[in-house]
């Protein structure tokens, strides 16, 4: 049995694996948990991140408005399933207007490190880059320097320092619509200056794992386990009918997270339900957060569906590690 190293979360949202289900990940029976019009102004609510907070949960939600401007909103929940999302977007405090001035904000992740919650997101600054902020209470948010130059997407922090460095996964790209996209890790002493960049993994061309042939990007904050960092990520294939986004899984070395110990050739979840296949952008599952319980090994995955609504799915640390080892990709 593999173990999650971390805190216990007895109130994690959970449903048992349905009888006869052969997949490593199964969906919540009442998906989607957040509908596209859950707040007054929203066209869609998806690609959002949640964490355990006080005696319940808090999150940062991507809500695209009815003019299709992309912004991020705080929200709260007692059970991790029913969410109360603020009607107004997050207003960031910060000393430098050059940084706090909003162009667009999307695809947030939330990571608790030491004493506070850090938010990373895709931040418009003359092109998409990684925005970084922190909060203690999900009411006041302090924006820090952008982590990288454009063009970059999918900034995902590790939940603790590794060898005295904060670490962030990201997916650098170019000015076009990401004709390439591999995952790198960057290191920092202070969460402001990032360096010691290391390559983690690339797309895979070849029919051993074609679902991740176009681009890949880190999803939720990596989960610390006794086998290494468990990383859930998205992989994209280009088809004659556009991109298809699926979820995959990798295990990274605990001290050198740029070393990939295992990576799955088969995806762990693919669009197949109606709300994943039909929406503003069809055929997208896009994971941005997990909740985990170290006592039971349970994992709840929050993911965007078809760029329109938010879904919840379940697995366990054992399911994912066994599956990844059973379907190895030799990249
Ligand atoms: C990516 C991002 C995501 C989105 C996905 C599918 O490039 O923009 O926010 O979910 O495309 O459209």
Coordinates of N, CA and C and ligand atoms in Angstrom, one line a residue, residues 46-47 62 70 106-107 153-154 171 177-178 215 234 236 243 245 281-282 284-286 304 306-307, ligand 1:
X46 N -14.9 27.1 -14.4 CA -14.2 25.8 -14.7 C -12.7 26.0 -14.3
X47 N -11.8 25.0 -14.5 CA -10.4 25.1 -14.2 C -10.1 25.9 -12.9
X62 N -12.1 30.1 -11.6 CA -12.1 30.8 -12.9 C -13.5 31.0 -13.4
X70 N -11.8 36.9 -18.6 CA -11.4 35.8 -17.7 C -10.9 36.4 -16.4
X106 N -6.5 33.6 -15.4 CA -7.2 32.4 -15.5 C -6.4 31.2 -15.0
X107 N -7.1 30.1 -14.9 CA -6.6 28.8 -14.5 C -5.8 28.8 -13.2
X153 N 2.5 29.2 -19.0 CA 1.2 28.8 -18.4 C 1.3 27.7 -17.4
X154 N 0.3 27.5 -16.6 CA 0.2 26.4 -15.6 C 1.4 26.4 -14.6
X171 N 4.8 25.6 -17.6 CA 4.9 25.1 -19.0 C 5.1 26.3 -19.9
X177 N -0.3 29.9 -30.5 CA -1.2 29.1 -29.6 C -0.5 27.8 -29.2
X178 N 0.5 28.0 -28.4 CA 1.3 26.9 -27.8 C 1.6 25.7 -28.8
X215 N 0.8 18.9 -26.4 CA 1.4 19.6 -25.2 C 0.9 19.0 -23.9
X234 N -2.2 17.5 -17.5 CA -3.1 17.3 -18.6 C -2.2 17.1 -19.9
X236 N -2.5 16.8 -24.3 CA -3.3 17.2 -25.4 C -2.9 16.6 -26.7
X243 N -8.3 20.3 -30.4 CA -7.6 19.7 -29.3 C -8.5 18.8 -28.5
X245 N -8.2 17.3 -24.5 CA -7.5 17.4 -23.2 C -7.9 16.2 -22.4
X281 N -15.7 24.8 -25.2 CA -14.6 24.1 -25.8 C -14.8 22.6 -25.6
X282 N -15.3 21.9 -26.6 CA -15.6 20.5 -26.4 C -14.4 19.6 -26.1
X284 N -12.7 18.5 -23.2 CA -11.7 19.0 -22.3 C -12.0 18.5 -20.9
X285 N -11.0 17.8 -20.3 CA -11.0 17.6 -18.8 C -9.6 18.3 -18.4
X286 N -9.7 19.2 -17.4 CA -8.5 20.0 -17.1 C -8.4 20.1 -15.6
X304 N -11.9 21.2 -14.6 CA -12.7 21.9 -15.6 C -13.2 21.0 -16.6
X306 N -15.0 20.9 -20.4 CA -15.4 21.5 -21.6 C -15.3 23.1 -21.5
X307 N -14.4 23.6 -20.7 CA -14.3 25.0 -20.5 C -15.6 25.7 -20.1
Ligands
LIG1 C1 -5.7 25.9 -22.6 C2 -6.2 26.9 -21.5 C3 -7.2 26.3 -20.6 C4 -8.3 25.7 -21.4 C5 -7.8 24.8 -22.5 C6 -8.8 24.2 -23.4 O1 -4.8 26.5 -23.4 O2 -6.7 28.1 -22.1 O3 -7.8 27.3 -19.8 O4 -9.1 24.9 -20.6 O5 -6.9 25.5 -23.3 O6 -9.5 25.2 -24.1

